PDB file of C-alpha atoms and ligand atoms in Angstrom:
ATOM      1  CA  MET A   1     101.335  72.784 103.557  1.00 81.00           C
ATOM      2  CA  THR A   2      99.695  75.192 101.187  1.00 93.00           C
ATOM      3  CA  ILE A   3      98.255  78.476 101.891  1.00 98.00           C
ATOM      4  CA  VAL A   4      95.916  80.437 100.140  1.00 98.00           C
ATOM      5  CA  ILE A   5      96.534  84.125 101.006  1.00 98.00           C
ATOM      6  CA  LYS A   6      94.296  86.907 100.166  1.00 98.00           C
ATOM      7  CA  ILE A   7      95.173  90.760 100.316  1.00 97.00           C
ATOM      8  CA  GLY A   8      92.291  92.596 100.194  1.00 87.00           C
ATOM      9  CA  GLY A   9      92.010  95.743  98.081  1.00 76.00           C
ATOM     10  CA  ALA A  10      89.972  98.543  99.856  1.00 75.00           C
ATOM     11  CA  GLU A  11      90.963 101.775 101.702  1.00 75.00           C
ATOM     12  CA  GLY A  12      92.884 100.531 104.486  1.00 75.00           C
ATOM     13  CA  ASN A  13      94.675  97.322 103.846  1.00 79.00           C
ATOM     14  CA  GLU A  14      98.412  97.646 103.698  1.00 81.00           C
ATOM     15  CA  ALA A  15     100.187  95.518 101.228  1.00 92.00           C
ATOM     16  CA  GLY A  16     104.115  95.861 102.638  1.00 93.00           C
ATOM     17  CA  PRO A  17     103.526  93.851 105.827  1.00 94.00           C
ATOM     18  CA  VAL A  18     101.717  91.028 104.483  1.00 96.00           C
ATOM     19  CA  LEU A  19     104.301  90.893 101.587  1.00 97.00           C
ATOM     20  CA  ALA A  20     107.245  90.935 104.308  1.00 96.00           C
ATOM     21  CA  ASP A  21     105.608  87.843 106.163  1.00 96.00           C
ATOM     22  CA  LEU A  22     104.968  86.105 103.264  1.00 97.00           C
ATOM     23  CA  ALA A  23     108.580  86.138 102.359  1.00 96.00           C
ATOM     24  CA  ARG A  24     109.827  84.230 104.767  1.00 95.00           C
ATOM     25  CA  ARG A  25     107.641  81.548 103.965  1.00 95.00           C
ATOM     26  CA  THR A  26     107.177  78.675 100.740  1.00 92.00           C
ATOM     27  CA  ASP A  27     104.932  77.083  98.923  1.00 94.00           C
ATOM     28  CA  TYR A  28     101.969  79.281  98.788  1.00 98.00           C
ATOM     29  CA  VAL A  29      99.644  81.369  96.044  1.00 98.00           C
ATOM     30  CA  LEU A  30      98.775  84.918  97.110  1.00 98.00           C
ATOM     31  CA  VAL A  31      95.185  86.238  95.851  1.00 98.00           C
ATOM     32  CA  HIS A  32      94.689  90.386  96.069  1.00 97.00           C
ATOM     33  CA  GLY A  33      91.515  92.111  95.053  1.00 94.00           C
ATOM     34  CA  GLY A  34      91.783  95.515  93.840  1.00 91.00           C
ATOM     35  CA  SER A  35      88.308  97.423  94.184  1.00 88.00           C
ATOM     36  CA  GLY A  36      90.539 100.743  95.768  1.00 90.00           C
ATOM     37  CA  GLU A  37      92.144 100.823  92.612  1.00 93.00           C
ATOM     38  CA  ILE A  38      89.569 100.226  89.777  1.00 94.00           C
ATOM     39  CA  ASP A  39      87.598 103.343  92.183  1.00 92.00           C
ATOM     40  CA  ARG A  40      90.702 105.575  92.135  1.00 94.00           C
ATOM     41  CA  LEU A  41      91.568 104.746  87.761  1.00 95.00           C
ATOM     42  CA  SER A  42      88.071 104.719  86.805  1.00 94.00           C
ATOM     43  CA  GLY A  43      87.853 107.893  89.132  1.00 94.00           C
ATOM     44  CA  SER A  44      91.030 108.915  87.597  1.00 95.00           C
ATOM     45  CA  MET A  45      90.120 108.093  83.609  1.00 93.00           C
ATOM     46  CA  GLY A  46      86.321 110.313  84.194  1.00 92.00           C
ATOM     47  CA  ARG A  47      84.247 106.283  84.366  1.00 89.00           C
ATOM     48  CA  PRO A  48      83.598 106.058  87.788  1.00 90.00           C
ATOM     49  CA  SER A  49      82.691 102.703  89.151  1.00 89.00           C
ATOM     50  CA  LYS A  50      78.863 101.756  89.103  1.00 89.00           C
ATOM     51  CA  TYR A  51      77.591  98.737  91.827  1.00 89.00           C
ATOM     52  CA  TYR A  52      74.213  97.125  92.204  1.00 89.00           C
ATOM     53  CA  THR A  53      72.709  95.332  95.271  1.00 88.00           C
ATOM     54  CA  SER A  54      71.117  92.209  94.335  1.00 87.00           C
ATOM     55  CA  PRO A  55      67.896  91.435  95.825  1.00 89.00           C
ATOM     56  CA  SER A  56      69.504  89.033  98.776  1.00 82.00           C
ATOM     57  CA  GLY A  57      71.523  92.879  99.561  1.00 79.00           C
ATOM     58  CA  VAL A  58      74.889  91.424  97.869  1.00 77.00           C
ATOM     59  CA  VAL A  59      76.893  94.790  96.436  1.00 79.00           C
ATOM     60  CA  SER A  60      78.339  93.982  92.922  1.00 82.00           C
ATOM     61  CA  ARG A  61      80.283  95.584  90.988  1.00 86.00           C
ATOM     62  CA  HIS A  62      78.775  96.565  87.240  1.00 92.00           C
ATOM     63  CA  THR A  63      81.442  95.718  85.044  1.00 94.00           C
ATOM     64  CA  ASP A  64      80.245  96.807  81.344  1.00 92.00           C
ATOM     65  CA  SER A  65      82.220  96.242  78.460  1.00 90.00           C
ATOM     66  CA  GLU A  66      84.027 100.386  78.897  1.00 91.00           C
ATOM     67  CA  HIS A  67      84.240  99.013  82.673  1.00 94.00           C
ATOM     68  CA  MET A  68      86.191  95.904  82.206  1.00 95.00           C
ATOM     69  CA  ASP A  69      89.235  97.743  80.115  1.00 95.00           C
ATOM     70  CA  VAL A  70      89.300  99.933  83.520  1.00 95.00           C
ATOM     71  CA  VAL A  71      89.497  96.194  85.893  1.00 95.00           C
ATOM     72  CA  VAL A  72      92.186  95.129  83.251  1.00 96.00           C
ATOM     73  CA  LEU A  73      94.151  98.019  83.745  1.00 96.00           C
ATOM     74  CA  ALA A  74      94.034  98.679  87.672  1.00 96.00           C
ATOM     75  CA  MET A  75      93.794  94.488  88.570  1.00 96.00           C
ATOM     76  CA  ALA A  76      96.867  92.724  85.620  1.00 95.00           C
ATOM     77  CA  GLY A  77      98.235  95.892  85.448  1.00 94.00           C
ATOM     78  CA  ARG A  78      99.297  97.584  88.380  1.00 95.00           C
ATOM     79  CA  ILE A  79      98.399  96.233  91.572  1.00 96.00           C
ATOM     80  CA  GLN A  80      99.258  93.114  90.074  1.00 97.00           C
ATOM     81  CA  THR A  81     102.672  93.972  88.460  1.00 97.00           C
ATOM     82  CA  GLU A  82     103.574  96.510  92.066  1.00 96.00           C
ATOM     83  CA  LEU A  83     102.760  92.575  94.298  1.00 97.00           C
ATOM     84  CA  VAL A  84     104.654  90.899  92.323  1.00 97.00           C
ATOM     85  CA  ARG A  85     107.374  93.606  92.633  1.00 97.00           C
ATOM     86  CA  ALA A  86     107.465  94.280  95.460  1.00 97.00           C
ATOM     87  CA  LEU A  87     108.392  90.584  96.708  1.00 97.00           C
ATOM     88  CA  GLY A  88     111.010  90.258  94.188  1.00 98.00           C
ATOM     89  CA  ALA A  89     112.002  92.823  96.256  1.00 97.00           C
ATOM     90  CA  LEU A  90     112.753  90.727  99.148  1.00 98.00           C
ATOM     91  CA  GLY A  91     113.852  88.046  97.568  1.00 97.00           C
ATOM     92  CA  VAL A  92     110.992  86.099  95.994  1.00 98.00           C
ATOM     93  CA  ARG A  93     110.561  84.909  92.526  1.00 98.00           C
ATOM     94  CA  ALA A  94     106.855  85.780  91.799  1.00 98.00           C
ATOM     95  CA  VAL A  95     105.004  85.451  89.440  1.00 98.00           C
ATOM     96  CA  GLY A  96     101.970  87.654  88.282  1.00 98.00           C
ATOM     97  CA  LEU A  97      98.827  85.439  86.708  1.00 98.00           C
ATOM     98  CA  SER A  98      95.615  86.649  85.481  1.00 98.00           C
ATOM     99  CA  GLY A  99      92.472  84.628  85.296  1.00 98.00           C
ATOM    100  CA  ALA A 100      93.469  83.992  81.394  1.00 98.00           C
ATOM    101  CA  ASP A 101      96.885  83.126  81.552  1.00 98.00           C
ATOM    102  CA  GLY A 102      96.937  79.277  80.975  1.00 98.00           C
ATOM    103  CA  GLY A 103      93.154  78.927  81.524  1.00 98.00           C
ATOM    104  CA  LEU A 104      94.207  79.603  85.056  1.00 98.00           C
ATOM    105  CA  LEU A 105      90.432  81.079  85.992  1.00 98.00           C
ATOM    106  CA  ILE A 106      87.841  79.379  83.884  1.00 98.00           C
ATOM    107  CA  ALA A 107      84.007  81.565  85.092  1.00 98.00           C
ATOM    108  CA  ARG A 108      80.916  80.943  83.344  1.00 97.00           C
ATOM    109  CA  LYS A 109      78.790  84.144  83.320  1.00 94.00           C
ATOM    110  CA  LYS A 110      76.553  85.395  85.691  1.00 88.00           C
ATOM    111  CA  GLU A 111      73.218  85.623  83.496  1.00 82.00           C
ATOM    112  CA  ALA A 112      70.446  87.418  84.378  1.00 75.00           C
ATOM    113  CA  SER A 113      71.330  89.372  87.633  1.00 82.00           C
ATOM    114  CA  ARG A 114      69.097  91.416  89.575  1.00 89.00           C
ATOM    115  CA  ALA A 115      69.367  94.108  91.320  1.00 92.00           C
ATOM    116  CA  ILE A 116      66.855  96.175  93.859  1.00 91.00           C
ATOM    117  CA  GLU A 117      66.610 100.215  92.087  1.00 88.00           C
ATOM    118  CA  ASP A 118      63.773 102.881  93.893  1.00 88.00           C
ATOM    119  CA  GLY A 119      62.215  99.276  95.507  1.00 89.00           C
ATOM    120  CA  ARG A 120      61.955  97.466  92.636  1.00 93.00           C
ATOM    121  CA  VAL A 121      63.789  94.146  91.048  1.00 93.00           C
ATOM    122  CA  VAL A 122      65.716  94.765  87.991  1.00 92.00           C
ATOM    123  CA  ARG A 123      67.402  93.162  85.302  1.00 91.00           C
ATOM    124  CA  VAL A 124      71.438  94.200  84.820  1.00 90.00           C
ATOM    125  CA  LYS A 125      72.207  94.648  81.719  1.00 87.00           C
ATOM    126  CA  ASP A 126      75.695  94.083  80.116  1.00 88.00           C
ATOM    127  CA  ASP A 127      77.488  93.259  83.416  1.00 92.00           C
ATOM    128  CA  ARG A 128      80.278  90.730  82.820  1.00 95.00           C
ATOM    129  CA  SER A 129      80.899  89.762  85.273  1.00 92.00           C
ATOM    130  CA  GLY A 130      81.090  85.800  86.876  1.00 95.00           C
ATOM    131  CA  VAL A 131      81.545  82.775  88.817  1.00 95.00           C
ATOM    132  CA  VAL A 132      84.625  80.563  88.782  1.00 97.00           C
ATOM    133  CA  GLU A 133      83.942  77.296  88.009  1.00 97.00           C
ATOM    134  CA  GLU A 134      87.148  75.746  87.131  1.00 98.00           C
ATOM    135  CA  VAL A 135      91.000  76.505  88.749  1.00 98.00           C
ATOM    136  CA  ARG A 136      93.786  74.968  86.970  1.00 97.00           C
ATOM    137  CA  ALA A 137      95.185  74.025  89.437  1.00 97.00           C
ATOM    138  CA  ASP A 138      97.854  71.876  87.465  1.00 98.00           C
ATOM    139  CA  LEU A 139      99.394  75.512  86.871  1.00 98.00           C
ATOM    140  CA  LEU A 140     100.106  76.543  90.075  1.00 98.00           C
ATOM    141  CA  ARG A 141     101.906  73.071  90.976  1.00 98.00           C
ATOM    142  CA  VAL A 142     103.907  73.409  88.153  1.00 98.00           C
ATOM    143  CA  LEU A 143     104.902  76.654  89.858  1.00 98.00           C
ATOM    144  CA  LEU A 144     104.669  76.162  92.851  1.00 97.00           C
ATOM    145  CA  GLY A 145     107.213  73.014  92.394  1.00 97.00           C
ATOM    146  CA  ALA A 146     109.607  75.987  90.653  1.00 97.00           C
ATOM    147  CA  GLY A 147     109.795  77.485  93.636  1.00 97.00           C
ATOM    148  CA  TYR A 148     107.897  80.117  92.095  1.00 98.00           C
ATOM    149  CA  VAL A 149     105.342  82.432  94.001  1.00 98.00           C
ATOM    150  CA  PRO A 150     101.679  82.240  91.673  1.00 98.00           C
ATOM    151  CA  VAL A 151     100.233  86.345  92.245  1.00 98.00           C
ATOM    152  CA  VAL A 152      96.844  85.580  91.601  1.00 98.00           C
ATOM    153  CA  GLY A 153      94.059  88.251  90.377  1.00 98.00           C
ATOM    154  CA  PRO A 154      90.802  89.141  88.866  1.00 97.00           C
ATOM    155  CA  PRO A 155      89.268  88.966  85.896  1.00 98.00           C
ATOM    156  CA  ALA A 156      88.894  85.267  84.716  1.00 98.00           C
ATOM    157  CA  ILE A 157      88.209  83.815  81.299  1.00 98.00           C
ATOM    158  CA  SER A 158      85.066  82.162  79.730  1.00 98.00           C
ATOM    159  CA  ARG A 159      85.212  78.988  78.313  1.00 97.00           C
ATOM    160  CA  THR A 160      84.472  80.899  74.424  1.00 97.00           C
ATOM    161  CA  GLY A 161      87.167  83.245  75.924  1.00 97.00           C
ATOM    162  CA  GLU A 162      85.401  86.284  76.972  1.00 97.00           C
ATOM    163  CA  LEU A 163      86.878  88.046  79.923  1.00 98.00           C
ATOM    164  CA  LEU A 164      85.037  88.325  83.092  1.00 97.00           C
ATOM    165  CA  ASN A 165      85.153  90.152  86.424  1.00 96.00           C
ATOM    166  CA  VAL A 166      85.130  87.228  89.333  1.00 96.00           C
ATOM    167  CA  ASP A 167      85.305  88.501  92.561  1.00 94.00           C
ATOM    168  CA  ALA A 168      88.348  88.000  94.484  1.00 96.00           C
ATOM    169  CA  ASP A 169      86.966  86.319  97.602  1.00 97.00           C
ATOM    170  CA  ARG A 170      85.549  84.055  96.018  1.00 97.00           C
ATOM    171  CA  VAL A 171      88.186  83.177  93.968  1.00 98.00           C
ATOM    172  CA  ALA A 172      90.769  82.508  96.328  1.00 98.00           C
ATOM    173  CA  ALA A 173      88.269  80.172  98.180  1.00 98.00           C
ATOM    174  CA  GLN A 174      88.278  77.974  94.612  1.00 98.00           C
ATOM    175  CA  VAL A 175      92.045  78.389  94.372  1.00 98.00           C
ATOM    176  CA  ALA A 176      92.165  77.030  97.772  1.00 98.00           C
ATOM    177  CA  VAL A 177      90.366  74.315  96.924  1.00 98.00           C
ATOM    178  CA  ALA A 178      91.236  73.240  94.100  1.00 98.00           C
ATOM    179  CA  LEU A 179      95.052  72.985  95.411  1.00 98.00           C
ATOM    180  CA  GLY A 180      93.654  70.893  98.306  1.00 98.00           C
ATOM    181  CA  ALA A 181      95.195  73.718 100.492  1.00 98.00           C
ATOM    182  CA  GLU A 182      95.215  73.326 104.371  1.00 96.00           C
ATOM    183  CA  THR A 183      94.834  77.068 105.074  1.00 98.00           C
ATOM    184  CA  LEU A 184      92.532  79.611 103.437  1.00 98.00           C
ATOM    185  CA  LEU A 185      93.562  83.269 104.542  1.00 98.00           C
ATOM    186  CA  LEU A 186      91.208  86.439 103.887  1.00 98.00           C
ATOM    187  CA  LEU A 187      92.833  89.584 105.022  1.00 97.00           C
ATOM    188  CA  THR A 188      91.008  92.891 104.949  1.00 95.00           C
ATOM    189  CA  ASN A 189      90.578  95.944 106.867  1.00 93.00           C
ATOM    190  CA  VAL A 190      88.656  95.512 109.928  1.00 95.00           C
ATOM    191  CA  GLY A 191      89.471  92.114 112.427  1.00 96.00           C
ATOM    192  CA  GLY A 192      87.451  89.631 111.413  1.00 98.00           C
ATOM    193  CA  VAL A 193      83.319  89.624 110.981  1.00 98.00           C
ATOM    194  CA  LEU A 194      82.114  91.708 113.451  1.00 98.00           C
ATOM    195  CA  ARG A 195      78.508  91.653 115.403  1.00 97.00           C
ATOM    196  CA  ASP A 196      78.925  95.000 115.608  1.00 96.00           C
ATOM    197  CA  ARG A 197      80.842  97.360 112.665  1.00 93.00           C
ATOM    198  CA  HIS A 198      81.934  99.811 114.870  1.00 93.00           C
ATOM    199  CA  ASP A 199      82.943  97.337 117.900  1.00 96.00           C
ATOM    200  CA  PRO A 200      86.167  95.513 117.028  1.00 93.00           C
ATOM    201  CA  GLU A 201      85.592  93.584 120.224  1.00 96.00           C
ATOM    202  CA  SER A 202      82.176  91.969 118.862  1.00 98.00           C
ATOM    203  CA  ARG A 203      84.168  89.966 116.458  1.00 98.00           C
ATOM    204  CA  PHE A 204      83.600  86.343 116.386  1.00 98.00           C
ATOM    205  CA  ASP A 205      86.488  84.172 116.739  1.00 98.00           C
ATOM    206  CA  SER A 206      85.717  80.857 116.300  1.00 97.00           C
ATOM    207  CA  VAL A 207      82.753  79.914 114.111  1.00 98.00           C
ATOM    208  CA  SER A 208      81.913  75.636 113.034  1.00 97.00           C
ATOM    209  CA  ARG A 209      81.820  75.069 109.112  1.00 94.00           C
ATOM    210  CA  ASP A 210      78.207  74.603 109.084  1.00 93.00           C
ATOM    211  CA  ALA A 211      77.607  77.138 111.201  1.00 95.00           C
ATOM    212  CA  VAL A 212      79.312  80.568 108.762  1.00 96.00           C
ATOM    213  CA  ASP A 213      76.168  81.446 107.149  1.00 95.00           C
ATOM    214  CA  SER A 214      74.817  82.491 110.787  1.00 97.00           C
ATOM    215  CA  MET A 215      77.362  84.980 110.244  1.00 97.00           C
ATOM    216  CA  MET A 216      75.399  86.559 107.768  1.00 96.00           C
ATOM    217  CA  PRO A 217      72.322  89.067 109.176  1.00 96.00           C
ATOM    218  CA  TYR A 218      76.010  90.215 110.920  1.00 97.00           C
ATOM    219  CA  ALA A 219      77.009  91.193 107.893  1.00 95.00           C
ATOM    220  CA  GLU A 220      76.997  94.560 105.232  1.00 88.00           C
ATOM    221  CA  GLY A 221      78.339  94.822 101.380  1.00 81.00           C
ATOM    222  CA  ARG A 222      81.702  93.220 100.977  1.00 85.00           C
ATOM    223  CA  MET A 223      81.609  91.072 104.044  1.00 93.00           C
ATOM    224  CA  ARG A 224      78.848  89.303 102.580  1.00 91.00           C
ATOM    225  CA  LYS A 225      81.242  87.538  99.940  1.00 92.00           C
ATOM    226  CA  LYS A 226      84.298  87.139 102.198  1.00 96.00           C
ATOM    227  CA  ILE A 227      82.084  84.988 103.995  1.00 97.00           C
ATOM    228  CA  LEU A 228      79.951  83.466 100.833  1.00 96.00           C
ATOM    229  CA  ALA A 229      83.665  82.124 100.259  1.00 98.00           C
ATOM    230  CA  ALA A 230      84.836  80.763 103.395  1.00 98.00           C
ATOM    231  CA  LYS A 231      81.485  78.678 103.023  1.00 98.00           C
ATOM    232  CA  GLU A 232      82.722  77.428  99.885  1.00 98.00           C
ATOM    233  CA  ALA A 233      86.407  77.146 100.847  1.00 98.00           C
ATOM    234  CA  ALA A 234      85.209  75.030 103.676  1.00 98.00           C
ATOM    235  CA  ALA A 235      82.609  72.784 101.592  1.00 97.00           C
ATOM    236  CA  GLY A 236      85.019  72.532  99.834  1.00 97.00           C
ATOM    237  CA  GLY A 237      87.467  70.189 101.883  1.00 97.00           C
ATOM    238  CA  VAL A 238      89.439  73.500 103.585  1.00 98.00           C
ATOM    239  CA  GLY A 239      90.411  72.728 106.506  1.00 96.00           C
ATOM    240  CA  ARG A 240      91.109  76.161 108.361  1.00 98.00           C
ATOM    241  CA  ILE A 241      89.776  79.339 107.128  1.00 98.00           C
ATOM    242  CA  VAL A 242      90.493  83.027 109.123  1.00 98.00           C
ATOM    243  CA  ILE A 243      89.760  85.807 107.860  1.00 98.00           C
ATOM    244  CA  ALA A 244      91.831  88.480 109.583  1.00 98.00           C
ATOM    245  CA  SER A 245      93.441  91.656 109.597  1.00 96.00           C
ATOM    246  CA  SER A 246      96.051  92.837 107.303  1.00 95.00           C
ATOM    247  CA  THR A 247      96.411  95.847 109.264  1.00 93.00           C
ATOM    248  CA  VAL A 248      98.625  94.958 112.629  1.00 95.00           C
ATOM    249  CA  PRO A 249     101.967  94.105 112.633  1.00 95.00           C
ATOM    250  CA  GLU A 250     103.096  90.671 111.017  1.00 96.00           C
ATOM    251  CA  PRO A 251      99.373  90.095 109.482  1.00 97.00           C
ATOM    252  CA  VAL A 252      99.788  86.315 108.126  1.00 97.00           C
ATOM    253  CA  GLU A 253     101.851  84.985 111.272  1.00 97.00           C
ATOM    254  CA  HIS A 254      98.590  87.068 113.505  1.00 98.00           C
ATOM    255  CA  ALA A 255      96.157  84.901 111.484  1.00 98.00           C
ATOM    256  CA  LEU A 256      97.572  81.709 111.551  1.00 98.00           C
ATOM    257  CA  ALA A 257      97.829  82.326 115.462  1.00 98.00           C
ATOM    258  CA  GLY A 258      93.663  82.434 115.075  1.00 98.00           C
ATOM    259  CA  HIS A 259      93.129  85.599 116.028  1.00 98.00           C
ATOM    260  CA  GLY A 260      90.788  86.663 113.200  1.00 98.00           C
ATOM    261  CA  THR A 261      87.304  84.740 113.292  1.00 98.00           C
ATOM    262  CA  VAL A 262      88.190  80.884 112.477  1.00 98.00           C
ATOM    263  CA  ILE A 263      86.330  78.819 110.408  1.00 98.00           C
ATOM    264  CA  GLU A 264      87.056  75.449 110.766  1.00 92.00           C
TER     265      GLU A 264
HETATM  266  P1  LIG B 301      88.421  94.436 101.139  1.00 58.89           P
HETATM  267  O1  LIG B 301      89.070  94.859 100.038  1.00 58.89           O
HETATM  268  O2  LIG B 301      89.433  94.134 102.250  1.00 58.89           O
HETATM  269  O3  LIG B 301      88.548  92.592 100.848  1.00 58.89           O
HETATM  270  P2  LIG B 301      86.288  95.141 101.706  1.00 58.89           P
HETATM  271  O4  LIG B 301      85.513  96.249 101.428  1.00 58.89           O
HETATM  272  O5  LIG B 301      85.783  94.199 100.175  1.00 58.89           O
HETATM  273  O6  LIG B 301      87.797  94.894 101.913  1.00 58.89           O
HETATM  274  O7  LIG B 301      85.323  94.083 103.241  1.00 58.89           O
HETATM  275  C1  LIG B 301      85.833  94.423 104.301  1.00 58.89           C
HETATM  276  C2  LIG B 301      85.031  95.431 104.642  1.00 58.89           C
HETATM  277  O8  LIG B 301      83.477  95.194 104.924  1.00 58.89           O
HETATM  278  C3  LIG B 301      85.102  95.999 106.648  1.00 58.89           C
HETATM  279  O9  LIG B 301      86.232  97.021 106.475  1.00 58.89           O
HETATM  280  C4  LIG B 301      83.982  96.648 106.719  1.00 58.89           C
HETATM  281  O10 LIG B 301      83.458  98.081 106.720  1.00 58.89           O
HETATM  282  C5  LIG B 301      82.538  95.716 106.052  1.00 58.89           C
HETATM  283  N1  LIG B 301      81.566  95.209 107.079  1.00 58.89           N
HETATM  284  C6  LIG B 301      80.568  94.273 106.546  1.00 58.89           C
HETATM  285  N2  LIG B 301      79.608  93.422 107.420  1.00 58.89           N
HETATM  286  C7  LIG B 301      80.683  93.796 108.128  1.00 58.89           C
HETATM  287  C8  LIG B 301      80.674  92.689 110.033  1.00 58.89           C
HETATM  288  N3  LIG B 301      80.032  92.546 109.678  1.00 58.89           N
HETATM  289  N4  LIG B 301      82.251  92.813 110.480  1.00 58.89           N
HETATM  290  C9  LIG B 301      83.287  93.545 109.471  1.00 58.89           C
HETATM  291  N5  LIG B 301      83.068  94.172 108.855  1.00 58.89           N
HETATM  292  C10 LIG B 301      82.168  94.157 108.130  1.00 58.89           C
END
């Protein structure tokens, strides 16, 4: 039973307990984001991250050509190497792959992204961000079949060979769909989708696959991306999607036991 686990990159996420939990399993793919690390690195390089809000209210990173360097350094450099190292120390034969490796994540450039600026809709210029259109699942299967654990993260690659930044939650969804995974876990720094962001008790516990959109009005910022990812995974046939906490003891087992927002 293949599972795909996406680990968050924002402040508050702890990789250690997730990795310790994973070390007891086989047959999984780990997908990582890295927004926190990108922001830290870009700050220390004197090139602060830029974000924009789309007319529908989704916040996205503005990856111009200069910022793409930072994305690659943070994602494929620091975060992925550290995850592979830490899994290796736990006895797991992990292999880090960006979307460019073996053409793993093929993306289409987002055409004409639009942003709200001072109440007006404007076009976002020089945005090297994309949407994953194809996952070369055969590469993942070869690795899994040989006992390796793929650790996958942005950027993706376009058909013309351009690096494109992609959302890691949606990458995880597409990887799960491409592998025909049974379960997708989106682990983050909160316990699930909350009706009231400040009240952990207000979580959506169980949502049917046709009702995923009903959570959208409650979500802001990047939680909206997770809901979108869950919707894409459900539409692509993933049996069960859990948005759950990475900060509890044994986070993977906790999420698999259904503690979180479960979509099935
Ligand atoms: P990660 O890096 O773990 O993927 P993100 O920062 O991208 O996490 O997304 C999780 C964040 O989404 C939460 O920390 C919270 O601040 C925010 N959020 C917005 N709306 C909601 C909601 N309705 N329920 C839970 N979290 C929400």
